[in-house]
Amino acid sequence: MDAQGRGRADNMDPADQWVLNPDTGEYELRLPSSAPQSPVPRPRGGASARAGQKSARSASGARRTSPDAGVPDTDVPDTDTPDTDTVPGPRRRRGAPAEPSPGRRRGKSKKAKKGKAKKVLLWTGGGMAFVLIAATGSGYLYLKHLEGNVTTTDIGSAGKKSFSKDEAFNILIIGTDKRTGKGNEGYGDAGSIGHADTNILLHVAKDRSNATALSIPRDLVDDIPDCPTKQPDGSTKVIPGTPQHRFNESLGQEGRDPGCTMRTVEAITGITPDHFMMVDFNAVKTLTTAVGGVDVCVAKDIDDSKSHLKLSKGTHPIEGEQALAFLRTRHSFGNEGDLDRIKAQQQFLGSLARKMTSSDTLTDPGKLLDLAEAATKALTVDTGIGKVSTLKDVALELKKVPPKNITFLTVPVKDNPADGVVKKTVILEPSQAPAVFEAIRNDVSFTEVKKKEKAKKDATAARLKGSRSTASDIRVDIYNGGAQGGSAQETLSWLQVQQGVTKSSQLGNAKEELAKTTLEYSPDQADQARKLADIMGLPGSALKPGESETNAQGLPAMILTLGKDFKGAGVPLTAPTKAPEVEKSTADKAECAS
């Protein structure tokens, strides 16, 4: 039943039922006890309020557009009042005495908190879509509803248990070839269990000055490692790895979950994904429809009998079935291979990023709410980011990155010589791929960033400037924090025997694994830290001024933790300062698929 049909005696406007709860600091829907309450209220305040008012107008007989279209009414004159940051009190009948608003004390009116619209950008894979979720500070119950839409998968130790706003992060975006819903019979394998058909490793820099979206070809041949997977009964089953298999079989095959794909990415690139997001074919259609379509450009007429894509030369807005056809097309682009399709998908993503940050999208409450529903229903994520509030945090951090500094590139590959005459798969290009992976691991941008980023790098480099102690004066405790087994002992022996660092000790494994090697020290040990950095080839970013610990002799000692980037005793860890030159595109520039 709609809000206007509840038959309240005072004919109170449903929009006036939102009041501030002083205990939670959130606005909540309060109705008279005789009236049933909606289990899923829409957000109140700002842009989202207009969506609720539009719904109320439709109940009185006004025609409105389909919720799938995600566009505002055009048939009904807009009589909405201007948005405010406060919630008005309930209306009263003429002549009736004034009553305090529900939940408020008479005579002590609290000023409502501002309900700023939090415009959220989320990357999704497969459908290759940027998703905007809008939520106001007053929409707590609506956020809980959205949370119920999201599907989560427990990937165990393959990912992080939580999300940090203060660190660089890596999200593996997976698009599967699994079919769900009606109308997908023409795509993918009929009985596919859902392979990793489209894959993007999204790296967001610690300072949010840049991001890199690295596409991983589905036909890349490499080793798939052993994979522990969570079973329905709560037990863990280890699925044996397979040498020299296609990347797309890291998901679905033999019961592999997204955590297996994450482990495969790490094995190939040395970059550790923190979380994953996954969608399938059907999600592409719902998401692009919700955003109101995405503009794409083709350099020639397209009539692809396999994907059913038909477009004339030029720029076209596409959504739904047509958007899916564009993303699946490969026989009409370049050499008709997966690598050329990846380029078209990257161009699509760049266009979508521009669309999502345009005023037409950000100021349309209908689109925002449709996107919130479509995005959360489309996503499958790991439990570490399974809450809508956490997804919102992820998206807001990504939103800080300027579109001109969002770089799209593909893992450098070459034809697999094992294929013979007919080329079906690819392998890593050894002359280029390692440099790309190294740049991403070390937070190096593939675009020019602001001067403040250079200032930060200069600050970390300054830690290496100053006096040095002698090697024999260095006191350091060594821990293995993710390096290959035996690395701490190997480093201890190398330091003591070959480098004269005799006051060193090896104390086993660290409490947690680290992506990068660190050296912590107290201020009075800075000269020791600089000397040890020289010996080991540590960059300034590895030095962490802070505190030391007390060693076995009761003396202060620095803490050296060997991270996953550790390459062996005597192998320098100095990070690259410039990314390699590779073929790339950025989110701020429109390009045509060819």
Coordinates of C-alpha atoms in Angstrom, one line a residue:
M1 CA 0.0 0.0 0.0
D2 CA 1.4 3.4 -0.8
A3 CA 1.9 6.1 1.8
Q4 CA -1.1 8.2 0.8
G5 CA -3.5 5.3 1.2
R6 CA -2.9 4.6 4.8
G7 CA -5.9 6.6 5.9
R8 CA -4.3 8.7 8.7
A9 CA -6.8 11.0 10.3
D10 CA -4.5 14.0 10.2
N11 CA -3.6 13.5 6.5
M12 CA 0.1 13.8 7.5
D13 CA 2.6 14.0 4.6
P14 CA 4.7 10.8 4.7
A15 CA 7.8 12.9 4.1
D16 CA 7.2 14.6 7.4
Q17 CA 7.6 11.3 9.3
W18 CA 11.4 11.4 9.3
V19 CA 12.7 12.6 12.6
L20 CA 16.1 12.7 14.3
N21 CA 16.8 9.9 16.8
P22 CA 19.0 11.5 19.5
D23 CA 20.5 8.2 20.5
T24 CA 21.8 7.2 17.0
G25 CA 22.2 10.6 15.4
E26 CA 20.2 9.2 12.4
Y27 CA 16.8 10.2 10.9
E28 CA 14.2 7.4 11.3
L29 CA 10.7 6.9 9.9
R30 CA 8.1 7.4 12.7
L31 CA 4.5 6.7 11.9
P32 CA 1.4 6.7 14.2
S33 CA 1.0 3.3 16.0
S34 CA -2.1 2.5 13.9
A35 CA -0.2 2.8 10.7
P36 CA 2.0 0.0 9.3
Q37 CA 5.6 1.1 8.7
S38 CA 7.4 0.5 5.5
P39 CA 10.2 -2.0 6.1
V40 CA 12.5 -0.3 3.6
P41 CA 12.3 3.5 3.8
R42 CA 14.0 5.6 1.2
P43 CA 16.7 8.1 2.3
R44 CA 15.6 11.5 3.5
G45 CA 17.2 14.7 2.7
G46 CA 19.1 16.3 -0.2
A47 CA 18.8 14.7 -3.6
S48 CA 17.3 11.5 -2.3
A49 CA 14.3 13.3 -0.8
R50 CA 13.0 14.2 -4.2
A51 CA 12.9 10.5 -5.1
G52 CA 10.5 9.8 -2.2
Q53 CA 8.4 12.8 -3.2
K54 CA 8.2 11.6 -6.7
S55 CA 7.0 8.2 -5.5
A56 CA 4.2 9.9 -3.5
R57 CA 3.1 11.9 -6.6
S58 CA 2.8 8.6 -8.5
A59 CA 0.4 7.2 -5.9
S60 CA -2.1 10.0 -6.7
G61 CA -2.3 9.0 -10.3
A62 CA 0.5 10.8 -12.0
R63 CA 2.3 8.8 -14.6
R64 CA 6.1 8.2 -13.9
T65 CA 8.9 6.5 -15.8
S66 CA 9.9 2.9 -15.3
P67 CA 12.3 2.4 -12.3
D68 CA 14.5 0.6 -14.7
A69 CA 15.0 3.7 -16.8
G70 CA 16.6 5.6 -13.9
V71 CA 15.4 9.0 -15.2
P72 CA 13.3 11.7 -13.5
D73 CA 9.6 12.4 -14.4
T74 CA 9.0 14.4 -17.5
D75 CA 5.2 14.2 -17.6
V76 CA 4.4 15.9 -14.3
P77 CA 5.4 19.4 -13.4
D78 CA 8.0 19.5 -10.7
T79 CA 6.5 21.0 -7.6
D80 CA 9.2 19.8 -5.2
T81 CA 10.3 22.3 -2.6
P82 CA 13.9 23.2 -2.5
D83 CA 16.2 20.8 -0.7
T84 CA 17.1 21.7 2.9
D85 CA 19.4 20.3 5.5
T86 CA 16.7 20.0 8.1
V87 CA 13.6 17.9 8.5
P88 CA 10.4 19.9 8.9
G89 CA 8.0 19.1 11.7
P90 CA 4.7 17.3 11.0
R91 CA 1.7 19.2 9.6
R92 CA -1.3 19.7 11.9
R93 CA -4.9 20.3 11.2
R94 CA -6.1 23.9 11.1
G95 CA -7.0 25.0 14.6
A96 CA -5.5 22.0 16.3
P97 CA -3.0 22.7 19.1
A98 CA 0.7 22.3 18.2
E99 CA 2.2 19.0 19.2
P100 CA 5.9 18.3 19.5
S101 CA 7.5 16.2 16.8
P102 CA 7.7 12.4 17.6
G103 CA 10.8 11.6 19.5
R104 CA 11.5 15.2 20.6
R105 CA 10.9 16.9 24.0
R106 CA 8.5 19.8 24.0
G107 CA 10.4 23.1 24.1
K108 CA 13.8 21.6 23.4
S109 CA 14.0 21.5 19.6
K110 CA 17.2 19.9 18.4
K111 CA 18.8 21.2 15.2
A112 CA 18.9 18.4 12.7
K113 CA 22.2 17.1 11.5
K114 CA 23.1 17.9 8.0
G115 CA 22.3 15.0 5.6
K116 CA 25.0 15.4 3.0
A117 CA 24.6 13.1 0.0
K118 CA 27.5 10.8 -0.1
K119 CA 28.0 10.1 -3.8
V120 CA 29.8 6.8 -4.0
L121 CA 31.8 5.3 -6.9
L122 CA 32.3 1.5 -7.0
W123 CA 34.2 -0.4 -9.7
T124 CA 32.7 -3.6 -10.8
G125 CA 34.0 -6.2 -13.2
G126 CA 32.6 -8.4 -15.9
G127 CA 29.9 -5.8 -16.5
M128 CA 32.9 -3.5 -16.3
A129 CA 30.8 -0.9 -14.6
F130 CA 31.3 2.1 -12.4
V131 CA 28.4 2.0 -9.9
L132 CA 27.2 5.1 -8.0
I133 CA 25.5 4.5 -4.6
A134 CA 23.8 7.5 -3.0
A135 CA 23.0 7.5 0.7
T136 CA 22.2 10.3 3.1
G137 CA 23.1 10.5 6.7
S138 CA 19.4 10.0 7.4
G139 CA 19.2 6.8 5.3
Y140 CA 20.4 4.3 7.8
L141 CA 17.6 1.9 7.4
Y142 CA 17.9 2.1 3.6
L143 CA 21.5 1.3 3.8
K144 CA 20.7 -1.8 5.9
H145 CA 18.3 -2.8 3.1
L146 CA 21.0 -2.4 0.5
E147 CA 23.3 -4.5 2.6
G148 CA 20.9 -7.4 2.3
N149 CA 21.3 -7.2 -1.5
V150 CA 25.0 -7.9 -1.5
T151 CA 26.3 -11.5 -1.8
T152 CA 29.4 -12.3 0.1
T153 CA 32.0 -15.1 -0.2
D154 CA 34.4 -16.2 2.6
I155 CA 37.8 -16.5 0.9
G156 CA 39.7 -17.2 4.1
S157 CA 43.3 -16.0 4.2
A158 CA 43.3 -15.0 0.5
G159 CA 42.1 -11.4 1.3
K160 CA 42.1 -8.9 4.1
K161 CA 39.5 -9.0 6.9
S162 CA 38.8 -5.3 6.7
F163 CA 39.4 -2.1 4.7
S164 CA 41.8 0.6 5.6
K165 CA 41.3 4.2 4.4
D166 CA 44.9 5.1 5.1
E167 CA 46.7 2.6 2.9
A168 CA 47.1 1.8 -0.8
F169 CA 44.7 -1.0 -1.8
N170 CA 44.2 -3.6 -4.5
I171 CA 40.8 -4.9 -5.6
L172 CA 40.5 -7.7 -8.1
I173 CA 37.5 -7.1 -10.3
I174 CA 36.1 -10.3 -11.9
G175 CA 33.5 -10.7 -14.6
T176 CA 32.3 -14.2 -15.0
D177 CA 30.9 -15.9 -18.1
K178 CA 28.1 -17.5 -15.9
R179 CA 24.6 -16.9 -17.1
T180 CA 21.9 -15.7 -14.7
G181 CA 18.4 -14.4 -15.6
K182 CA 16.6 -14.5 -18.8
G183 CA 17.9 -13.3 -22.2
N184 CA 21.5 -14.5 -21.7
E185 CA 21.3 -17.6 -23.9
G186 CA 23.5 -16.1 -26.6
Y187 CA 26.5 -15.5 -24.4
G188 CA 29.2 -17.7 -23.0
D189 CA 29.2 -21.4 -22.6
A190 CA 25.8 -22.9 -21.9
G191 CA 26.9 -24.9 -18.9
S192 CA 29.6 -22.6 -17.6
I193 CA 30.2 -22.8 -13.9
G194 CA 31.5 -19.2 -14.0
H195 CA 35.1 -18.7 -15.2
A196 CA 37.2 -15.6 -14.7
D197 CA 36.3 -14.2 -18.1
T198 CA 37.2 -10.5 -17.6
N199 CA 39.7 -9.5 -14.9
I200 CA 41.0 -6.1 -13.7
L201 CA 43.4 -5.6 -10.9
L202 CA 42.6 -2.1 -9.6
H203 CA 45.4 -0.5 -7.6
V204 CA 44.7 2.8 -5.8
A205 CA 47.7 4.8 -4.5
K206 CA 48.1 5.5 -0.8
D207 CA 47.7 9.2 -1.3
R208 CA 44.8 8.7 -3.8
S209 CA 46.7 10.8 -6.4
N210 CA 46.4 8.0 -9.0
A211 CA 45.0 4.6 -9.7
T212 CA 46.0 1.8 -12.2
A213 CA 43.5 -0.6 -13.7
L214 CA 45.5 -3.6 -15.0
S215 CA 43.6 -5.9 -17.3
I216 CA 44.7 -9.6 -17.1
P217 CA 43.9 -11.6 -20.3
R218 CA 41.7 -14.6 -19.7
D219 CA 43.9 -16.6 -22.1
L220 CA 47.1 -15.9 -20.2
V221 CA 48.9 -19.2 -19.5
D222 CA 50.6 -19.5 -16.2
D223 CA 50.7 -21.7 -13.1
I224 CA 47.5 -21.8 -10.9
P225 CA 48.6 -22.4 -7.3
D226 CA 47.1 -24.7 -4.7
C227 CA 44.0 -23.0 -3.2
P228 CA 42.4 -23.5 0.2
T229 CA 38.6 -23.0 -0.2
K230 CA 35.9 -22.7 2.4
Q231 CA 33.2 -25.4 2.1
P232 CA 29.5 -25.1 2.9
D233 CA 30.0 -27.1 6.1
G234 CA 32.6 -24.6 7.3
S235 CA 35.6 -26.9 6.6
T236 CA 38.5 -26.0 4.3
K237 CA 39.4 -28.0 1.2
V238 CA 42.7 -27.5 -0.6
I239 CA 42.2 -27.6 -4.4
P240 CA 45.5 -28.7 -6.0
G241 CA 47.1 -26.2 -8.4
T242 CA 47.6 -26.9 -12.1
P243 CA 50.8 -25.8 -14.0
Q244 CA 50.5 -23.9 -17.2
H245 CA 46.8 -23.4 -17.5
R246 CA 44.7 -20.5 -18.7
F247 CA 44.1 -17.8 -16.2
N248 CA 40.3 -18.0 -16.5
E249 CA 40.3 -21.5 -15.0
S250 CA 41.5 -20.0 -11.7
L251 CA 37.8 -19.5 -11.0
G252 CA 35.0 -22.2 -11.1
Q253 CA 37.1 -25.0 -12.3
E254 CA 37.4 -27.9 -9.8
G255 CA 35.4 -25.7 -7.4
R256 CA 37.8 -22.8 -7.2
D257 CA 36.4 -19.6 -5.6
P258 CA 37.4 -16.0 -6.2
G259 CA 40.1 -16.4 -3.5
C260 CA 41.8 -18.9 -5.9
T261 CA 41.8 -16.2 -8.6
M262 CA 43.3 -13.7 -6.1
R263 CA 46.1 -16.2 -5.3
T264 CA 46.8 -16.7 -9.0
V265 CA 47.1 -13.0 -9.5
E266 CA 49.6 -12.8 -6.7
A267 CA 51.6 -15.7 -8.1
I268 CA 51.8 -14.1 -11.5
T269 CA 52.4 -10.5 -10.6
G270 CA 53.7 -10.4 -7.1
I271 CA 50.9 -8.0 -6.3
T272 CA 48.6 -9.1 -3.4
P273 CA 44.9 -8.4 -4.0
D274 CA 43.2 -7.2 -0.8
H275 CA 39.6 -7.8 -1.9
F276 CA 37.5 -8.9 -4.8
M277 CA 34.3 -7.7 -6.6
M278 CA 32.5 -10.0 -9.0
V279 CA 29.5 -9.7 -11.4
D280 CA 28.1 -11.8 -14.2
F281 CA 26.5 -11.2 -17.6
N282 CA 23.1 -10.2 -16.3
A283 CA 24.5 -7.5 -14.0
V284 CA 26.0 -5.7 -17.0
K285 CA 22.5 -5.1 -18.4
T286 CA 20.9 -3.9 -15.1
L287 CA 23.8 -1.6 -14.2
T288 CA 24.1 0.1 -17.5
T289 CA 20.3 0.6 -17.6
A290 CA 20.3 2.1 -14.1
V291 CA 23.0 4.7 -15.1
G292 CA 21.0 5.7 -18.1
G293 CA 23.4 4.4 -20.7
V294 CA 27.0 4.9 -21.5
D295 CA 28.4 6.7 -24.6
V296 CA 30.8 4.6 -26.7
C297 CA 32.6 5.4 -30.0
V298 CA 33.4 3.0 -32.8
A299 CA 35.8 3.9 -35.6
K300 CA 33.8 1.9 -38.2
D301 CA 30.4 0.3 -38.8
I302 CA 29.9 -2.8 -36.6
D303 CA 27.7 -5.7 -37.5
D304 CA 28.8 -8.7 -35.4
S305 CA 26.8 -11.8 -35.9
K306 CA 28.3 -13.5 -32.9
S307 CA 27.7 -10.8 -30.2
H308 CA 24.7 -9.3 -32.2
L309 CA 26.2 -5.8 -31.9
K310 CA 25.1 -3.4 -34.6
L311 CA 26.5 0.1 -34.5
S312 CA 27.2 2.7 -37.2
K313 CA 30.5 4.6 -37.2
G314 CA 30.5 7.3 -34.5
T315 CA 29.3 7.8 -30.9
H316 CA 26.3 6.1 -29.5
P317 CA 24.7 5.8 -26.0
I318 CA 24.3 2.1 -25.1
E319 CA 22.7 0.2 -22.2
G320 CA 21.2 -3.1 -21.3
E321 CA 21.5 -5.9 -23.9
Q322 CA 23.4 -3.6 -26.3
A323 CA 26.0 -2.7 -23.6
L324 CA 26.6 -6.4 -22.9
A325 CA 27.0 -7.0 -26.7
F326 CA 29.6 -4.3 -26.9
L327 CA 31.7 -5.7 -24.0
R328 CA 31.5 -9.2 -25.4
T329 CA 32.4 -8.2 -29.0
R330 CA 35.9 -9.2 -30.3
H331 CA 35.4 -10.3 -33.9
S332 CA 34.8 -6.7 -35.0
F333 CA 37.8 -5.1 -33.3
G334 CA 41.5 -5.2 -34.3
N335 CA 42.7 -8.7 -34.9
E336 CA 39.5 -10.2 -33.6
G337 CA 41.2 -11.4 -30.4
D338 CA 40.7 -11.0 -26.7
L339 CA 43.4 -8.4 -26.4
D340 CA 41.5 -6.1 -28.7
R341 CA 38.3 -6.7 -26.8
I342 CA 40.1 -5.7 -23.6
K343 CA 41.0 -2.3 -25.3
A344 CA 37.3 -1.7 -26.1
Q345 CA 36.3 -2.6 -22.5
Q346 CA 38.8 -0.2 -21.2
Q347 CA 37.4 2.6 -23.4
F348 CA 34.0 1.7 -22.1
L349 CA 35.2 2.0 -18.5
G350 CA 36.7 5.4 -19.2
S351 CA 33.4 6.6 -20.7
L352 CA 31.5 5.2 -17.8
A353 CA 33.8 7.0 -15.3
R354 CA 33.1 10.3 -17.1
K355 CA 29.4 9.7 -17.1
M356 CA 29.3 8.8 -13.4
T357 CA 31.1 12.0 -12.4
S358 CA 28.9 14.2 -14.6
S359 CA 26.4 16.6 -13.1
D360 CA 23.6 14.8 -15.0
T361 CA 24.1 11.7 -12.9
L362 CA 25.1 13.2 -9.6
T363 CA 22.1 15.5 -9.4
D364 CA 19.5 12.9 -10.5
P365 CA 18.0 11.3 -7.4
G366 CA 16.2 8.7 -9.5
K367 CA 19.4 7.5 -11.1
L368 CA 21.1 7.4 -7.7
L369 CA 18.5 5.2 -6.1
D370 CA 18.2 2.9 -9.1
L371 CA 22.0 2.5 -9.1
A372 CA 22.1 1.8 -5.4
E373 CA 19.7 -1.1 -5.9
A374 CA 21.2 -2.4 -9.2
A375 CA 24.8 -2.2 -7.9
T376 CA 24.2 -4.0 -4.6
K377 CA 22.2 -6.8 -6.2
A378 CA 24.8 -7.3 -8.9
L379 CA 27.8 -7.5 -6.6
T380 CA 29.5 -10.6 -5.0
V381 CA 32.3 -9.5 -2.7
D382 CA 34.5 -10.9 0.0
T383 CA 33.4 -10.7 3.6
G384 CA 36.1 -8.1 4.4
I385 CA 34.1 -5.5 2.4
G386 CA 30.6 -7.1 2.6
K387 CA 28.9 -4.3 4.4
V388 CA 27.4 -1.4 2.4
S389 CA 29.1 1.1 4.8
T390 CA 32.5 -0.5 3.9
L391 CA 31.7 -0.5 0.2
K392 CA 30.8 3.2 0.6
D393 CA 34.2 3.8 2.2
V394 CA 36.0 2.0 -0.7
A395 CA 34.1 4.0 -3.2
L396 CA 34.7 7.4 -1.5
E397 CA 38.4 6.7 -1.5
L398 CA 38.4 5.8 -5.2
K399 CA 36.4 9.0 -5.9
K400 CA 39.3 11.1 -4.7
V401 CA 41.4 9.9 -7.7
P402 CA 41.3 12.5 -10.6
P403 CA 40.0 10.8 -13.8
K404 CA 43.1 12.0 -15.6
N405 CA 45.2 9.9 -13.3
I406 CA 43.2 6.7 -13.6
T407 CA 45.2 4.6 -16.0
F408 CA 44.0 1.6 -18.0
L409 CA 46.6 -0.9 -19.3
T410 CA 47.0 -4.6 -20.0
V411 CA 49.5 -7.0 -18.7
P412 CA 52.3 -7.1 -21.4
V413 CA 52.0 -10.5 -23.1
K414 CA 53.1 -12.2 -26.3
D415 CA 51.8 -15.2 -28.3
N416 CA 52.3 -18.6 -26.6
P417 CA 54.9 -20.5 -28.8
A418 CA 53.4 -23.8 -27.5
D419 CA 50.3 -23.1 -29.6
G420 CA 52.0 -23.7 -32.9
V421 CA 50.5 -22.1 -36.0
V422 CA 47.1 -21.2 -34.6
K423 CA 47.6 -18.8 -31.7
K424 CA 45.0 -19.2 -28.9
T425 CA 46.8 -18.3 -25.7
V426 CA 49.4 -15.8 -24.5
I427 CA 52.3 -15.7 -22.0
L428 CA 54.0 -12.9 -20.1
E429 CA 56.3 -10.7 -22.1
P430 CA 59.5 -11.0 -19.9
S431 CA 61.0 -7.8 -21.1
Q432 CA 58.1 -5.6 -20.0
A433 CA 55.8 -7.3 -17.6
P434 CA 58.1 -7.4 -14.5
A435 CA 58.6 -3.6 -14.7
V436 CA 54.9 -3.0 -14.8
F437 CA 54.3 -5.2 -11.8
E438 CA 57.2 -3.6 -9.9
A439 CA 55.8 -0.1 -10.5
I440 CA 52.3 -1.0 -9.2
R441 CA 53.8 -2.8 -6.2
N442 CA 55.7 0.4 -5.3
D443 CA 52.8 2.8 -5.8
V444 CA 54.4 4.4 -8.8
S445 CA 51.9 6.3 -11.1
F446 CA 51.7 5.7 -14.8
T447 CA 50.6 9.4 -15.2
E448 CA 52.0 12.7 -14.1
V449 CA 50.8 13.4 -10.6
K450 CA 50.6 16.6 -8.6
K451 CA 53.6 18.2 -7.1
K452 CA 52.5 17.3 -3.5
E453 CA 53.1 13.6 -4.4
K454 CA 56.7 14.5 -5.4
A455 CA 57.0 16.4 -2.1
K456 CA 56.0 13.3 -0.2
K457 CA 58.5 11.1 -2.0
D458 CA 61.2 13.7 -1.3
A459 CA 60.3 13.5 2.4
T460 CA 60.8 9.8 2.5
A461 CA 64.0 10.1 0.5
A462 CA 65.3 12.6 3.1
R463 CA 65.3 9.8 5.7
L464 CA 68.4 8.5 4.0
K465 CA 70.3 11.8 4.4
G466 CA 72.6 12.2 7.4
S467 CA 75.3 10.5 9.3
R468 CA 75.9 6.8 9.3
S469 CA 77.1 4.5 12.1
T470 CA 79.5 1.7 11.6
A471 CA 78.1 -1.8 10.7
S472 CA 79.4 -3.1 14.0
D473 CA 77.3 -0.6 16.0
I474 CA 74.0 -1.7 14.3
R475 CA 71.6 -3.6 16.6
V476 CA 68.7 -5.2 14.7
D477 CA 66.1 -7.9 15.3
I478 CA 65.0 -9.7 12.1
Y479 CA 61.5 -11.0 11.5
N480 CA 59.9 -12.8 8.5
G481 CA 56.8 -10.9 7.6
G482 CA 55.8 -12.6 4.4
A483 CA 59.1 -13.3 2.6
Q484 CA 60.0 -16.8 1.4
G485 CA 60.6 -19.3 4.2
G486 CA 64.1 -19.2 5.7
S487 CA 64.7 -15.5 4.6
A488 CA 65.2 -14.2 8.1
Q489 CA 67.9 -16.8 8.9
E490 CA 69.5 -16.2 5.5
T491 CA 69.6 -12.5 6.1
L492 CA 71.0 -12.9 9.6
S493 CA 73.9 -15.0 8.3
W494 CA 74.6 -12.6 5.4
L495 CA 74.6 -9.6 7.7
Q496 CA 76.8 -11.2 10.3
V497 CA 79.3 -13.0 8.1
Q498 CA 79.6 -10.8 5.1
Q499 CA 78.6 -7.3 6.3
G500 CA 79.9 -7.2 9.8
V501 CA 76.5 -6.5 11.5
T502 CA 77.4 -8.8 14.4
K503 CA 74.8 -7.4 16.8
S504 CA 71.8 -8.9 15.0
S505 CA 69.4 -11.6 15.8
Q506 CA 66.7 -13.6 14.0
L507 CA 63.4 -13.9 15.9
G508 CA 61.2 -16.0 13.6
N509 CA 57.9 -14.9 12.1
A510 CA 56.2 -11.5 12.5
K511 CA 52.7 -11.2 13.9
E512 CA 51.4 -10.3 10.5
E513 CA 52.4 -10.4 6.9
L514 CA 53.5 -7.2 5.2
A515 CA 53.5 -6.4 1.4
K516 CA 56.8 -4.4 1.8
T517 CA 59.9 -4.7 3.9
T518 CA 60.1 -2.2 6.8
L519 CA 62.8 -1.0 9.2
E520 CA 61.5 0.5 12.4
Y521 CA 63.8 2.5 14.7
S522 CA 63.8 5.1 17.4
P523 CA 65.1 8.7 16.7
D524 CA 68.5 8.0 18.3
Q525 CA 69.0 5.0 16.0
A526 CA 68.6 7.0 12.7
D527 CA 72.3 6.7 11.9
Q528 CA 72.1 2.9 12.3
A529 CA 69.0 2.8 10.1
R530 CA 70.7 4.7 7.3
K531 CA 73.7 2.4 7.4
L532 CA 71.6 -0.7 7.4
A533 CA 69.5 0.8 4.5
D534 CA 72.8 1.3 2.6
I535 CA 73.8 -2.3 3.2
M536 CA 70.5 -3.9 2.2
G537 CA 69.5 -1.5 -0.5
L538 CA 66.4 -0.3 1.3
P539 CA 64.5 2.8 -0.1
G540 CA 63.6 5.7 2.2
S541 CA 60.0 4.6 2.2
A542 CA 61.0 1.4 4.0
L543 CA 62.4 3.4 7.0
K544 CA 59.7 3.9 9.7
P545 CA 60.8 6.3 12.4
G546 CA 59.0 5.4 15.6
E547 CA 60.1 3.0 18.3
S548 CA 62.6 0.2 18.8
E549 CA 62.4 -2.9 20.9
T550 CA 64.6 -4.4 23.6
N551 CA 66.8 -7.3 22.4
A552 CA 67.9 -10.4 24.3
Q553 CA 70.7 -8.4 26.0
G554 CA 68.3 -5.8 27.2
L555 CA 69.6 -3.2 24.7
P556 CA 67.5 -1.2 22.2
A557 CA 67.3 -2.8 18.7
M558 CA 65.8 -1.8 15.4
I559 CA 63.1 -4.0 14.0
L560 CA 63.6 -5.3 10.4
T561 CA 60.5 -7.1 9.0
L562 CA 61.1 -8.8 5.7
G563 CA 57.9 -8.4 3.6
K564 CA 56.6 -10.1 0.5
D565 CA 58.7 -7.9 -1.7
F566 CA 62.0 -9.3 -0.2
K567 CA 64.0 -10.9 -2.9
G568 CA 66.9 -12.4 -0.9
A569 CA 69.9 -11.3 1.1
G570 CA 71.9 -8.8 -0.8
V571 CA 69.3 -8.0 -3.4
P572 CA 68.4 -4.3 -3.3
L573 CA 64.8 -3.3 -2.7
T574 CA 65.1 0.3 -4.0
A575 CA 61.8 1.1 -5.6
P576 CA 61.4 2.5 -9.1
T577 CA 60.7 6.2 -9.4
K578 CA 59.2 6.1 -12.8
A579 CA 56.7 3.7 -14.4
P580 CA 57.8 2.0 -17.7
E581 CA 56.5 3.2 -21.0
V582 CA 53.6 1.0 -22.1
E583 CA 50.4 1.3 -24.2
K584 CA 47.8 2.8 -22.0
S585 CA 44.7 5.1 -21.8
T586 CA 43.2 7.3 -19.1
A587 CA 39.7 7.8 -17.8
D588 CA 39.5 11.5 -18.8
K589 CA 39.9 11.0 -22.6
A590 CA 37.3 9.7 -25.0
E591 CA 38.6 7.1 -27.6
C592 CA 37.0 5.1 -30.3
A593 CA 37.1 1.3 -30.5
S594 CA 38.5 0.1 -33.8

